[in-house]
Each structure stands twice: as C-alpha cells, then as structure tokens.
XYZ file of C-alpha atoms in Angstrom:
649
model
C -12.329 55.338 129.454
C -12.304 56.358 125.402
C -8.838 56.905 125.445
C -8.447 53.268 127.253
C -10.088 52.484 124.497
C -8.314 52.770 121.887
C -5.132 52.459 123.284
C -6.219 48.779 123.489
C -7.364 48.755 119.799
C -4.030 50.531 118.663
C -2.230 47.791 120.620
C -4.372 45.216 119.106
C -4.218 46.953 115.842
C -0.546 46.600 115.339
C -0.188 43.159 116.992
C -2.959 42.081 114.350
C -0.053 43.283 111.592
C 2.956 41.097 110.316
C 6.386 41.340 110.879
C 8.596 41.738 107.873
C 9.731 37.658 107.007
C 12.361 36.016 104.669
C 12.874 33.410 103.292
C 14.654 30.356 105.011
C 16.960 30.763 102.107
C 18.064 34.706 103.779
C 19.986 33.701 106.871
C 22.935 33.994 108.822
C 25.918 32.209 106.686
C 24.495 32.481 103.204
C 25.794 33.325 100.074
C 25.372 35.377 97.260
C 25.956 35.409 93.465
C 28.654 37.417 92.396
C 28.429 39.635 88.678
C 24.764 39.466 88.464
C 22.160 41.332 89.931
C 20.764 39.884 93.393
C 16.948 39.136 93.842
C 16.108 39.586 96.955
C 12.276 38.903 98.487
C 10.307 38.398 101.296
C 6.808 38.654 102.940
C 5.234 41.573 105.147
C 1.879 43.180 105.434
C -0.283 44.500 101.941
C 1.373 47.569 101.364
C 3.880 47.442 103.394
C 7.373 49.935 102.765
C 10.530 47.643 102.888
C 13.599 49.037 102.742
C 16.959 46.334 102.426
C 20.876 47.326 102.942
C 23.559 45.414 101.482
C 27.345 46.583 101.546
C 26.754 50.394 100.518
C 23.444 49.742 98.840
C 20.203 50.799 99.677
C 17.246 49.815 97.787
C 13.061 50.707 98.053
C 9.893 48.621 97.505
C 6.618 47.924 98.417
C 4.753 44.672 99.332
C 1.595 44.158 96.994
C -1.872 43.601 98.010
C -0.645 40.001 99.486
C 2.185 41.224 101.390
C 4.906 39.745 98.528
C 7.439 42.219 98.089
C 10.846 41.378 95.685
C 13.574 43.926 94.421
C 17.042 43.418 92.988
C 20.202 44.719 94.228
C 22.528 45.587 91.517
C 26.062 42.630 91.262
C 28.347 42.640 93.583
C 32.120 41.500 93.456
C 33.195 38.635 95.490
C 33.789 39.564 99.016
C 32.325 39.713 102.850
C 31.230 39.455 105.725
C 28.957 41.356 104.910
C 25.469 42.245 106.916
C 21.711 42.309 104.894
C 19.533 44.336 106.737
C 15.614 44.567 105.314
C 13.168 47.185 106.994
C 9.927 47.358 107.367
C 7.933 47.867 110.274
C 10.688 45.436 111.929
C 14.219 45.184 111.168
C 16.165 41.589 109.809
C 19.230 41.724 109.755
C 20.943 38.911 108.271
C 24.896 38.292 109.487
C 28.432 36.605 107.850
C 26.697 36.822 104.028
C 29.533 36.067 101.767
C 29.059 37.349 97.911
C 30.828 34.240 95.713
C 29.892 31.395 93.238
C 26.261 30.034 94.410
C 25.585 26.184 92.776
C 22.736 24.159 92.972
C 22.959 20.639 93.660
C 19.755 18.499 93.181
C 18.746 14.891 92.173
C 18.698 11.502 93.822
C 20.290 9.309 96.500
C 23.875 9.517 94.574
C 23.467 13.719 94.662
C 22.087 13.003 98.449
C 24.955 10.699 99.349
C 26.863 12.182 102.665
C 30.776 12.978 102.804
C 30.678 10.708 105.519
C 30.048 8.070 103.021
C 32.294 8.327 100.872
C 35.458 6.226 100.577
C 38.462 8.320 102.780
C 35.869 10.002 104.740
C 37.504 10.673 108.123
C 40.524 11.718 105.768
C 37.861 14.505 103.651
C 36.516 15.337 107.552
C 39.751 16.148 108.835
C 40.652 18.631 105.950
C 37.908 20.238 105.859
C 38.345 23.368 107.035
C 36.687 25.935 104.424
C 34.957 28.744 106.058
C 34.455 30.342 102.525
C 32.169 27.113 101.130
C 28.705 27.250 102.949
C 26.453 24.186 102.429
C 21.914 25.107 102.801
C 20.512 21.923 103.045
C 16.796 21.912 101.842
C 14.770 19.728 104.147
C 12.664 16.688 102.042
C 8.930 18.329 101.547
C 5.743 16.974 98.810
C 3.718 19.896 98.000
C 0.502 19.285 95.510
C 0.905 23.104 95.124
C 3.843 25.444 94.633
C 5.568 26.536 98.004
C 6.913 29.858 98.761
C 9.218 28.844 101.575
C 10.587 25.363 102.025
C 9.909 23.104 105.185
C 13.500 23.785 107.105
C 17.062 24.486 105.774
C 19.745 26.375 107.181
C 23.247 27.485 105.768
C 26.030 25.626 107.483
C 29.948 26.854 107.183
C 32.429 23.726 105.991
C 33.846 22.344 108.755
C 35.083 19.279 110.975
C 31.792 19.024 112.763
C 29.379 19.926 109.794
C 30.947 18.716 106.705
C 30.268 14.958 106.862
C 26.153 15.920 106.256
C 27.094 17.960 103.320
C 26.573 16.261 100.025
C 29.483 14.863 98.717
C 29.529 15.582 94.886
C 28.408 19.405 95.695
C 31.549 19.089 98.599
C 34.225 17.948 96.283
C 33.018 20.119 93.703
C 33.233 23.403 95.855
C 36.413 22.605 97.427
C 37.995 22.057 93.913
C 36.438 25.996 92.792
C 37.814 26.955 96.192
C 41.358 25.757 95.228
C 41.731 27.121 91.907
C 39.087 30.436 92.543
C 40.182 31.543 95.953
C 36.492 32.921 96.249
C 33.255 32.033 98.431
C 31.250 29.067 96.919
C 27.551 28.500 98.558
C 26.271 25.126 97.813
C 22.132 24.811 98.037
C 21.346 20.874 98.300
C 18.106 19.946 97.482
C 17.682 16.017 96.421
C 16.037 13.176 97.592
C 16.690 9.463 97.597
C 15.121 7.256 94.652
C 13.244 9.892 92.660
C 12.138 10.476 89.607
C 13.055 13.232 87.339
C 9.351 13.973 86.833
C 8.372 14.990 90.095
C 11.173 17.716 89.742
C 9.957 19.053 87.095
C 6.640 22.403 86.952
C 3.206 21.431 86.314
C 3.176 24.236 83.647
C 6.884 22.571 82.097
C 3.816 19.552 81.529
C 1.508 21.752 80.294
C 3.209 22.694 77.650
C 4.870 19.385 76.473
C 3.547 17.678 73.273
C 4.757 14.400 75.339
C 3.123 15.146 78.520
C -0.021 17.666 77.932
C -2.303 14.781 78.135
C -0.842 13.429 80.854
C -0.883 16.292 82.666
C -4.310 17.294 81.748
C -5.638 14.488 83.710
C -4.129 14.917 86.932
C -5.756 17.471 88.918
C -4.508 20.103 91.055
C -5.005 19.403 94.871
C -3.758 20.051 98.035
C -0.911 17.149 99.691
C -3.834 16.092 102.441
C -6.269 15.370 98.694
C -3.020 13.904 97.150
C -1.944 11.558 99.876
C -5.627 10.227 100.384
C -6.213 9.491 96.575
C -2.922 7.973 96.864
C -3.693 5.940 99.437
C -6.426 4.151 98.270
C -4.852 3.856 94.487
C -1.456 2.502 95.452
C -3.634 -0.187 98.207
C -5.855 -1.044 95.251
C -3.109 -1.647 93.039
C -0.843 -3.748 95.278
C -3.623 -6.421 95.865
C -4.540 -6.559 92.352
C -0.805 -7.672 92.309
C -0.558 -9.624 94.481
C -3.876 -11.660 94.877
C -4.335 -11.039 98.659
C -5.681 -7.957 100.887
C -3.163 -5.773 102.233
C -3.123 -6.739 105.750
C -1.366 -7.663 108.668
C -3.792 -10.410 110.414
C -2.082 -13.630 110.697
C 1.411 -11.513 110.383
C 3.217 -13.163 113.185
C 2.827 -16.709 111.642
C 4.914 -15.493 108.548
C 8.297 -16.217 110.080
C 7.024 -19.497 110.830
C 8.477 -22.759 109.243
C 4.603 -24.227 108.955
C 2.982 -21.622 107.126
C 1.270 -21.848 103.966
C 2.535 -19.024 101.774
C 1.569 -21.001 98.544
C -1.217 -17.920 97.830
C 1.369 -15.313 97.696
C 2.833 -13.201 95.335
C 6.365 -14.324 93.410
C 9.325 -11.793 93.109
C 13.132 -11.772 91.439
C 15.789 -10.957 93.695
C 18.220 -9.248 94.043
C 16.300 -6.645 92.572
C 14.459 -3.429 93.586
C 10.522 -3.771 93.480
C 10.207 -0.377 92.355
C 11.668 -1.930 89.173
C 9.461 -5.455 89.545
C 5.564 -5.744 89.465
C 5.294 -3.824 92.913
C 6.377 -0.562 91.498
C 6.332 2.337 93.447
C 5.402 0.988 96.880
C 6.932 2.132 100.604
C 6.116 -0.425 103.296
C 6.301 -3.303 104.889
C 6.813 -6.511 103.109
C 7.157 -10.377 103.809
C 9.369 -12.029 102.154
C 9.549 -16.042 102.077
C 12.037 -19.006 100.394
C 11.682 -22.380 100.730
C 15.011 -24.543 99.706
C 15.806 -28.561 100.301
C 19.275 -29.427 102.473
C 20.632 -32.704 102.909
C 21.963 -34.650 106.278
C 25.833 -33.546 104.907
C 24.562 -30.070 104.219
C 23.606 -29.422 107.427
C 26.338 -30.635 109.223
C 28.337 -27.787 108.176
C 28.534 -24.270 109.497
C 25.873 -22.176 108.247
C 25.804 -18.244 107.298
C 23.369 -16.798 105.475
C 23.761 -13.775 102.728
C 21.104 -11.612 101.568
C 22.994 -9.140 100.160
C 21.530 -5.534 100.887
C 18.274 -4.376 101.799
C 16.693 -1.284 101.350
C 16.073 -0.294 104.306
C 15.007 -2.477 107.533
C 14.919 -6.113 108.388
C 14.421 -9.082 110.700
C 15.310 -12.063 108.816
C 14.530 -15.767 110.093
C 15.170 -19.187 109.604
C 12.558 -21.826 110.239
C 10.571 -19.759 112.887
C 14.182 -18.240 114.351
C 15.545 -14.842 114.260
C 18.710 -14.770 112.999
C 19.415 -11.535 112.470
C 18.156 -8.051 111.980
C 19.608 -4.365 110.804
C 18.616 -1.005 109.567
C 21.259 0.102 107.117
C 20.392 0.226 103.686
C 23.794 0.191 101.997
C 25.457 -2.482 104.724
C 25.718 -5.947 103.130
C 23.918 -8.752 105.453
C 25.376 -11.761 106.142
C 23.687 -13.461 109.298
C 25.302 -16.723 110.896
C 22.592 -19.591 111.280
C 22.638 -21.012 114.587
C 22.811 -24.778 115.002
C 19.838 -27.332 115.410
C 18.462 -24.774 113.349
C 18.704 -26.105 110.013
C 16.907 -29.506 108.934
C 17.339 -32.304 107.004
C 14.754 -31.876 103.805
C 12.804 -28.351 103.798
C 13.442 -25.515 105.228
C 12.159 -21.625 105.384
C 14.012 -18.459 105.305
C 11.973 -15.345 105.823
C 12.538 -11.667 106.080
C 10.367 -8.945 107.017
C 11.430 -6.090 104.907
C 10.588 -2.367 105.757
C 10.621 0.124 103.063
C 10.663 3.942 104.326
C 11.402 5.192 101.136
C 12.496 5.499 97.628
C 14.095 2.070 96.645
C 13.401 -1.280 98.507
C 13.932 -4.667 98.580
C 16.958 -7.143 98.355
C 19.133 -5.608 95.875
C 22.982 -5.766 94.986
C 24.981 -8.664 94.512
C 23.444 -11.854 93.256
C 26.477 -13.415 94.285
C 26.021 -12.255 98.055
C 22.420 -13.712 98.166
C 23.259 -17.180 99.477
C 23.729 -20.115 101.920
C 26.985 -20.508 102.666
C 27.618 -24.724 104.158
C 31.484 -24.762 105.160
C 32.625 -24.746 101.381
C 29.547 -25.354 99.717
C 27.535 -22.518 98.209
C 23.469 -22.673 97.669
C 22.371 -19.310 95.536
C 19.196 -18.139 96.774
C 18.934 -15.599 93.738
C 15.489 -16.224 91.385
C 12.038 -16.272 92.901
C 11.022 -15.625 96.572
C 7.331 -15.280 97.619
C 5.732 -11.881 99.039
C 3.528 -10.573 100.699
C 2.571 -6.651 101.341
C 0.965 -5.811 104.794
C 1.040 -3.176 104.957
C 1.263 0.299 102.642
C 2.945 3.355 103.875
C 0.428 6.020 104.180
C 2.615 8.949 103.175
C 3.129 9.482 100.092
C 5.964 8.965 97.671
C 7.783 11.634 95.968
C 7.039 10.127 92.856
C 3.299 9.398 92.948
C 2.282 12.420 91.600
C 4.101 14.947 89.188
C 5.585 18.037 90.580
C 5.634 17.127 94.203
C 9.553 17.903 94.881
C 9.786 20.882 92.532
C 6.794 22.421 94.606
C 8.696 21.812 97.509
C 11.973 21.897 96.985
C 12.394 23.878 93.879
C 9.576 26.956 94.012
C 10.974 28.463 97.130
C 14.389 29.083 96.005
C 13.505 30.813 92.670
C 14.546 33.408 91.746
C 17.699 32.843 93.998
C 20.652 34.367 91.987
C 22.859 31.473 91.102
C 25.627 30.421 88.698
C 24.316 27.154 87.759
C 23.041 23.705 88.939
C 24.580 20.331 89.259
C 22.344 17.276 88.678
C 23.199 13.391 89.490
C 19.808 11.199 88.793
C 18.362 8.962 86.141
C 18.843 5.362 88.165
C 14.840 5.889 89.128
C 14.243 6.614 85.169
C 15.825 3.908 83.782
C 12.621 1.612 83.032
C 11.300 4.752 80.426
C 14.986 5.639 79.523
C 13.744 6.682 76.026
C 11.098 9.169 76.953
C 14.187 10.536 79.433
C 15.862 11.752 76.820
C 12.731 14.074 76.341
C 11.544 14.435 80.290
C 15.436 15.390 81.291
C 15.405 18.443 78.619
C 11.944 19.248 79.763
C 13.015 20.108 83.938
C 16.459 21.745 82.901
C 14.491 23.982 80.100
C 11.911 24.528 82.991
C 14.125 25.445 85.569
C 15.869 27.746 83.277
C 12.315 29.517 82.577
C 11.292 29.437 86.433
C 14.677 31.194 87.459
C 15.181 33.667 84.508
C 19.007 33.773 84.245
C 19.191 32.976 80.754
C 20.580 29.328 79.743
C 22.870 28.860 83.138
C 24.985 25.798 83.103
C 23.400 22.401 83.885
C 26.109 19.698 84.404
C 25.108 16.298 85.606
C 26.656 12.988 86.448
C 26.218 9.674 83.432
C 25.029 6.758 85.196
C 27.912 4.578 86.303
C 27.858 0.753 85.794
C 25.097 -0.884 87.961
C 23.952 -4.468 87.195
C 20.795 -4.557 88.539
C 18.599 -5.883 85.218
C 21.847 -7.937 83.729
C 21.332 -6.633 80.489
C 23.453 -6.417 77.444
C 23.572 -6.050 73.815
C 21.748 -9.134 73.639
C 19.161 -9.154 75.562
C 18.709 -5.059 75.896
C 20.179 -2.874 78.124
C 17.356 -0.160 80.496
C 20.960 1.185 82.215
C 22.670 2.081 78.522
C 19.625 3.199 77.581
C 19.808 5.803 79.765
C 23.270 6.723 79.340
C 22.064 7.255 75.712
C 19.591 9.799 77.075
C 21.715 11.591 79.321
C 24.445 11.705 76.345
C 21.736 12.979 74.040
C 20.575 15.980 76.993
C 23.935 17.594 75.653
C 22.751 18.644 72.629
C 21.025 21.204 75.220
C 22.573 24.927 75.355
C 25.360 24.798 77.979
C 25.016 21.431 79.454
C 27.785 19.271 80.889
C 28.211 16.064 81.323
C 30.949 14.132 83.603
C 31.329 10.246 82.919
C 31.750 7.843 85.631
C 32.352 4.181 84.029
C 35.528 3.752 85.677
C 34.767 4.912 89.383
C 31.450 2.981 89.430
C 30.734 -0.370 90.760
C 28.748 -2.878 89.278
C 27.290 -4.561 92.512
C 26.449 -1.086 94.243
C 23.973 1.892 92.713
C 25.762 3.830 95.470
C 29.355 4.126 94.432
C 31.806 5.535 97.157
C 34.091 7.352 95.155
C 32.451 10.722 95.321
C 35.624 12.591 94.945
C 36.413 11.996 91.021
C 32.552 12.918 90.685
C 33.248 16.349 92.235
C 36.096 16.881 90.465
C 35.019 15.996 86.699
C 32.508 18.166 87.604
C 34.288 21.430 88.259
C 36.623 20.324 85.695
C 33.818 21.223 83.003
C 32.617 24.351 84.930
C 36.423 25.522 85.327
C 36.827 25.571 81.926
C 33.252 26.603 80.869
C 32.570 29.359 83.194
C 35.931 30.046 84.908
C 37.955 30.694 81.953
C 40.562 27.966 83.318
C 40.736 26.035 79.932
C 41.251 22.504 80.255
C 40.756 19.212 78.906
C 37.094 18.076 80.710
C 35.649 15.188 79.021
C 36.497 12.127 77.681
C 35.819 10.770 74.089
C 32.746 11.355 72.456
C 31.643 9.056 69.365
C 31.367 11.310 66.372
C 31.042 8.723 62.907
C 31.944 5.480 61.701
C 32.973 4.217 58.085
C 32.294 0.581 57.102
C 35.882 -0.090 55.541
C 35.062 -3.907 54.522
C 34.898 -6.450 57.044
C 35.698 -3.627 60.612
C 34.339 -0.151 61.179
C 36.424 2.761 62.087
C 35.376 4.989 64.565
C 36.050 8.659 65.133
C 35.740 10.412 68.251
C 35.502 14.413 69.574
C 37.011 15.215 72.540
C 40.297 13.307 72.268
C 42.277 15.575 73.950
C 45.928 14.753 73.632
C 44.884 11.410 72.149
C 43.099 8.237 72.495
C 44.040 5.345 74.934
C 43.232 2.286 76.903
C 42.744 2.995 80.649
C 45.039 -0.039 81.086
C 47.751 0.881 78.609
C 46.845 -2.033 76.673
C 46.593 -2.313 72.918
C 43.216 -3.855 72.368
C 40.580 -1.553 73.605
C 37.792 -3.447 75.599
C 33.878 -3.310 75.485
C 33.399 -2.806 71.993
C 31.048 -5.353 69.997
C 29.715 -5.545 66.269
C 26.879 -6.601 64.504
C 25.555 -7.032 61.118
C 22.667 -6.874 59.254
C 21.277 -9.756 61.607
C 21.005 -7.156 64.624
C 23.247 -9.713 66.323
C 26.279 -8.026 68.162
C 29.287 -10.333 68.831
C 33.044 -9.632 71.091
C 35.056 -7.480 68.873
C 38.542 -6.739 68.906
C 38.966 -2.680 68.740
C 42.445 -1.443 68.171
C 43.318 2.059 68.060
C 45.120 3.438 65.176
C 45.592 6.932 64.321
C 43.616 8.298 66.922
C 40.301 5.834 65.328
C 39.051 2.842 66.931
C 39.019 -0.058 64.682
C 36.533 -2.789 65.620
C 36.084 -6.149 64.195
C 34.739 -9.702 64.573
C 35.774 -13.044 62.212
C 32.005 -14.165 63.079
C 30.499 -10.544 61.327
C 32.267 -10.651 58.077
C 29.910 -7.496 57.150
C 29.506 -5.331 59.850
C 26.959 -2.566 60.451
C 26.890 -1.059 64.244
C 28.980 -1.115 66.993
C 28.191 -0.918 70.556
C 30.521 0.160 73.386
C 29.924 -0.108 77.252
C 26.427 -1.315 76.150
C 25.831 -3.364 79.475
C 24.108 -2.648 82.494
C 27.497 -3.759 83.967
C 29.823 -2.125 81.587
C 33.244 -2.628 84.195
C 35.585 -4.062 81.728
C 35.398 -1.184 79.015
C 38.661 1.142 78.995
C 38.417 4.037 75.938
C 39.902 7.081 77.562
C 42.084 9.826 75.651
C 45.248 10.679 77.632
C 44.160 12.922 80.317
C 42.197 9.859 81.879
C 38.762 10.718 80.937
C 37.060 7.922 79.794
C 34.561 7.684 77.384
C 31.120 7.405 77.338
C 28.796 4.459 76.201
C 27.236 4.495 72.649
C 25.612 2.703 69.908
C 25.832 3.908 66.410
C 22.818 1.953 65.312
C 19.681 3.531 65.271
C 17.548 -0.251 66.164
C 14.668 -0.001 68.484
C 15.169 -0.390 72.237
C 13.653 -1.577 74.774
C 12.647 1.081 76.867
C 11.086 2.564 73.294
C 7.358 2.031 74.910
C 7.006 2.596 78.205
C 5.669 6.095 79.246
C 5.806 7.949 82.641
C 1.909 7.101 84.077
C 0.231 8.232 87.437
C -1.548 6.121 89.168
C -5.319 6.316 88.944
C-alpha cells in the first residue's frame, strides 16, 4: 500500500511540473537574424536544465527561480531548413527555421493595410510565390502591464493562399530584399489601425522624459480589467459632458424617424473623423441626423444619396426609410433614394454609425457627401447633429499609454532583428509638434528595450490627406507633422521614404503600397546592404534672400533637380514677408537651386513648399524620381505648438 503510495505522489509530482514552453514567436516557419548572435528564451520550471540545438550548436542554461530561462546562440550565416530543438524535461523541436534578414513592421492602419488591398492585388497574389519571405502576424492585444508572450501569431510562408493577409509595405519591401539579396527575409507585423504613437511607446521611455514624467507620474499602473473599468466610466462621463445628453439608447428606434426632435443634440463637421472633432477618442455607436429643404422640381428628379465613407458600419435612412446599409470602412457609399420618398419642404437623412475601432465617422471626400437630383447637386458637407448611445466597453488602444507596446512590443524583445519599419503619425497629427519629441522617444526606447545598438528605423512621411483643409494660411496639423517626421532624422540611422506623389488627397488609405515598399528597401539597400544607390529625394538645406526671390539649396539631389512633370516652373512653393502672409510663388530651378518669387512680396522672408494638408499639385523631385519632402524655412509658431498628449481622467 506505501509503495501505491507514492507511486501516486511521484505521478502527481511530475504532472504538478511544467513542460518546457516558447514563445509564440519560436515556431515552425520562423526566421532568424543572420551575423549577430541569436537570443533565444523560453519558460520551464524554477531551476529547470534547458538544453537548445541549432545547426551544429549546442548551448546550456538554467531557468531562474521563476522558470525564465534565455541564452544566445552565437551568428549564423544565411541558410536552412534548419531544425531548433530546446530540452528540458520535454523536448520542442521547432521545424523549416530559415536564418536571413528579420524586419519589424509596426504602426497604424497604412502599416496594417492588406496586399489584398492594394491597387494590382490579384496581379501581387498571383506572383507571389516566395517560400524564403515568412510573414508572423502579431494578433491586436491591450496590456496595462508588460506581456511575455503575445495573444496569437503564427509565421506564415509567402504564398498564393497566404500572401493577401500579409501587410503590404512589409510585402513589397521583402520581396524587393529578396530580389536583389537572394536570402531569407522574416517579416514580424505588429500594428494596429488608428493608433497613437504613444501607446507604443514603455512606461519607463515616460519615465524618463522631461516632456512626459509628469504625465506619466499620474497614471497608475493597473491591470487591463482596472484599465478598461476606469475607462469606462471616464470616456461615458466625458461624452455627455459633450454632448448635453446621457449616453443611452431609450427612445433609439425613433431616431431614423422623420418626426423626431433632435434639436437637443450635439453638432458635428463632416466629412471628418470624430477622433479629430469634440468626440475624441470614442468607439461606438452613434446617430447621426441632417435636416435639408427640397423643392416640388427637386424632387421630381432621380435621387442618390452620397455620404462618402464611413468608418466602419451603417444603416442610413431617409425620412423614416432605409435606404441603404454596409460594413466596409474604405468603400465609398452612395445609396439610391427610392421614390415617394422625398418631400416637398423638409426632409431627414439619418445614419446610424458604428465605430469598432480606431477612426470613425463620415470621412473622405467632401465632394462625395451629397444629394445628387438628376443634374443638380445639394452638398451635405458642414454640420450634422449627433447623438452617442452607446460607448464601446473595450477599451481603445489609445486610452492609456503603453497599452500596444505591452502587448505587442514586450514579447518579442529581445528577438534578434535587423531593423524596424514604421508607417504612423495620421492619429498624431492634432499634437504634431510634441511628435517631433514623442516619435524620438519610442524609436530611442525600442532601441534600449532590444539592445542591438542603434538598428535602423525607417518610416513612411505622411502622404497628402485633406481631412482639416489646411494651408499656409490658415495652418496646416498634416505639414506639421511631416515637419516632425522630417525632423526624427536627425536620429542615428533613421530613414525616411516620402510619399507626396503616390498619396491621395481624398483617402488616408492610399492603394499604392508598392512604391512604399520599395522606397523603403531602397534606403535599407543602400544603408545596410552595401547596394549604394540614390534613396531619397531632395532635402531643403538653406536659403539666401537675393532681393526681391529666395534661392533655395537642397541635399540629396542626386543626379539633379527636376519637376515630376518635366515642366519648368516648379509647383507648391509660396513666399511670405515680414507680414507672415505667404502668397503663390513662381519657383524656377536654376543651377540645381530653386528660385521662388512673388510680385505681391517685394521683400521676401520664408518659403513654404507642400505646406497643405492636400499638398497634390507640388512636383520637386531630383532625377531619379524621388520627390521631395515638405518644408518651411521659417521658424513662426504653429498651430499644433500647444496641444499636449493627455489621458483621460
């Protein structure tokens, strides 16, 4: 009966222990970074001897008292398959590992953006046949805490059937290394839609900013559950201080109707986002409402109503009908208006908007936000009446600091990796002048948390996106970001690719991934790769007042400067005076310079270029078709000077 015993307690004994466990980011299909030494780390029981193979190397550790255990194989030249085999009181073994070129790829919904988007996408699917570039997608996760392992994420080889979920930028960038390297390229994607660079960056990165220590210092560390709650009740608090009303949806299914009284609601612009309006930060559901007047001859006429794009669900009626409903964020919706349904006098358009997250509203095109009567056009852009009913109880990525890099970030370091690519700013643009602090901050911090050294950071300039309509007149939130990304190169080994001429000024979500890619692994191909290369477009460098027009000098000229449409006059350029007023000016180049001038400043003091939210007729390139990026040369406050990242209290 003893020896019963404790049989069953040795049996229960080493049940009771754990099994030897990696990382998500150790499975089949993965790659590793070539030239440098590997980390390699895992979880097992206090104590606990683990052993790992890898090619012909064999290398010894020990868990510590909480069953962490990390050791570093020593580089490894490209190559594979290979197999990783870690032992402990189990065996992993870990199949098809490739050792290559290993890139991060991290940011918003332009970084997130699917090769199946992208313009020529059954075209990219069909060649895309790479077995050497392997794609780990990081599943979305909030942490209040750093993570050791992420949610989900699995390596995936390029391929018809798997290639259209890859991101696009990090796709197009890989298969451009693949062509010129001939090597194994592992792409880790970890991004999310509509986020801010702040909750990518460490809680310590915070601590130890002059900008944000107080900030910081004030929010305090909790669990998600603790977050989410807190958040809850803030974000509810906040939206009926907006908007005058409780958040609620009694009474909801009257909204669509033509009688009701919506006079106590809230006002809103659109097109525009209402993370960048009075709303802020807010995933939900939201009533929208506009009244407008038609006469007997208007409504005679076919009807079809526009509302451009909505981010990301509606039902959208007309008097008390439903007209028309979708669920695709990016699709422009245009919704024929049955007839009898339109009436002389007043009449009632209302959408019920759902916001899952990151960005929502009716955004885009002011000039697709109408009532179309046979050839007559009735704008419905300016002020619509809300209504919030309801607030989305989980919680944003950016209502707290930290939340993605806990989640997203943590779990991969210290993953051996050649360098990160970056694409985000458009959820920054409302404090673009503290960006050009905040952006420095994560890629410093990311830098510390991996410990490779300064490892290139190259990220994507904000293409042309009208969304605010500003200018040089009126200020521009969109340049002023540029500004801030352009200023982030002052950074150790940073990159920068500029998009003005592949954007499009009616969609944040340009289609034309494929130039992105590629001006990408332009810069790392010649600053990593040893394939040298003309990467960038022009840079502004000085000006000279020479009496009444400024001349402009430029780095990175390449070959020479030019206008993208072989045209003498260069477009997008303006000048001012002492006035701070800028005014069209006529830029010519001459001797690789840009001269600018204006009969109306007769004693010019700054120029701007590009210096536009939609900034689509400018056209400085130097020959090899880079074009260059927007500037000022004034140092004039701006309007984003003020405003300071904040968490909700």
């Amino acid at each position: 009966m003893k020896k019963i015993t404790v049989f069953i307690l040795l049996i229960m004994s080493s049940l009771s222990h754990s099994n030897v466990r990696m990382p998500l980011l150790f499975s089949d299909g993965m790659v590793l970074q070539r030239n440098k030494a590997i980390p390699i780390w895992g979880f097992a029981d206090a104590n606990e001897k683990i052993e790992v193979h890898f090619n012909k190397q064999i290398k010894k550790t020990q868990a510590d008292k909480n069953g962490k255990w990390a050791l570093n194989l020593s580089a490894e030249k490209e190559g594979g398959p290979f197999e990783l085999t870690i032992n402990g009181k189990n065996k992993i073994t870990i199949k098809n590992v490739l050792v290559g070129e290993v890139w991060i790829c991290s940011g918003q919904s332009n970084m997130e953006f699917r090769v199946s988007q992208t313009i020529n996408a059954q075209q990219e699917i069909a060649d895309s046949n790479y077995p050497m570039i392997r794609h780990f997608g990081v599943a979305q996760d909030l942490s209040g805490t750093p993570k050791d392992d992420l949610k989900a994420g699995k390596w995936e080889v390029a391929g018809k059937e798997t290639v259209g979920n890859f991101t696009a930028v990090g796709f197009y960038f890989a298969k451009k290394l693949y062509a010129k390297l001939k090597i194994p390229i592992g792409i880790i994607h970890t991004s999310w839609g509509g986020t801010n660079v702040e909750t990518w960056t460490s809680r310590q990165a915070f601590e130890k900013s002059d900008e944000f220590k107080n900030m910081i210092a004030e929010v305090p560390v909790m669990n998600i559950d603790s977050i989410s709650k807190l958040n809850d009740k803030q974000m509810k608090e906040r939206v009926e201080k907006i908007q005058g009303t409780p958040v609620t949806a009694e009474n909801e299914n009257t909204f669509n109707e033509f009688s009701f009284n919506d006079t106590a609601w809230g006002e809103i612009n659109n097109p525009g986002l209402w993370e960048n309006q009075a709303l802020g930060n807010l995933d939900g559901v939201v009533w929208m409402r506009k009244t407008i007047t038609l006469s007997a001859e208007d409504i005679k006429n076919k009807a079809v109503l526009g509302l451009s794009k909505i981010d990301d669900e509606d039902i959208t009626y007309v008097n008390g009908i439903e007209i028309g409903r979708n669920t695709q964020y990016t699709l422009t919706r245009v919704y024929e208006i049955p007839s009898n349904v339109l009436k002389v006098g007043k009449n009632v358009i209302a959408v019920r908007i759902v916001d899952n997250t990151g960005g929502g509203g009716i955004y885009g095109d002011s000039a697709d936000l109408k009532l179309t009567l046979g050839n007559k056009n009735i704008t419905l852009e300016g002020k619509w009446k809300f209504k919030v009913v309801f607030v989305k109880t989980s919680l944003s990525p950016n209502g707290y600091p930290s939340l993605l890099y806990n989640a997203m970030v943590n779990p991969l370091v210290p993953y051996a990796i050649q360098g990160v690519l970056w694409y985000q700013g458009e959820a920054n643009v409302t404090r673009a002048d503290q960006y050009k602090i905040a952006f420095p901050l994560m890629i410093t911090d990311w830098r510390t948390k991996f410990k490779q050294g300064d490892f290139p950071f190259y990220f994507v300039q904000l293409s042309t996106f009208d969304e605010f309509g500003g200018n040089s007149k009126v200020g521009s939130r969109w340049a002023e970001l540029c500004e801030a990304q352009s200023e982030t190169l002052k950074l150790k080994n940073t990159g920068m690719a500029v998009t003005t001429d592949i954007g499009n000024a009616k969609d944040i979500h340009p289609t034309n991934k494929q130039d992105v890619g590629l001006r990408l692994a332009a810069i790392a191909l010649n600053n990593v790769y040893g394939k040298k290369q003309i990467y960038s477009g022009p840079t502004f460098k000085s000006q000279q007042i020479k009496g009444n027009q400024i001349a402009l000098t430029f780095d990175n000229i390449g070959s020479g400067l030019a206008a993208g449409d072989n045209s003498e006059n260069v477009k997008g350029f303006e000048i001012a005076g002492a006035d701070k007023v800028f005014h069209s000016a006529k830029a010519i180049i001459k001797d690789n310079k840009i001269l600018v001038s204006s009969e109306n400043v007769p004693n010019p003091v700054a120029v701007h270029y590009g210096w536009a939210d939609d900034d689509t007729e400018i056209n400085l390139f130097n020959k090899e078709k880079f074009p260059a990026s927007p500037f000022r040369t004034d140092n004039w406050e701006i309007m984003t000077a003020n405003e300071k990242y904040k968490v909700s209290k």
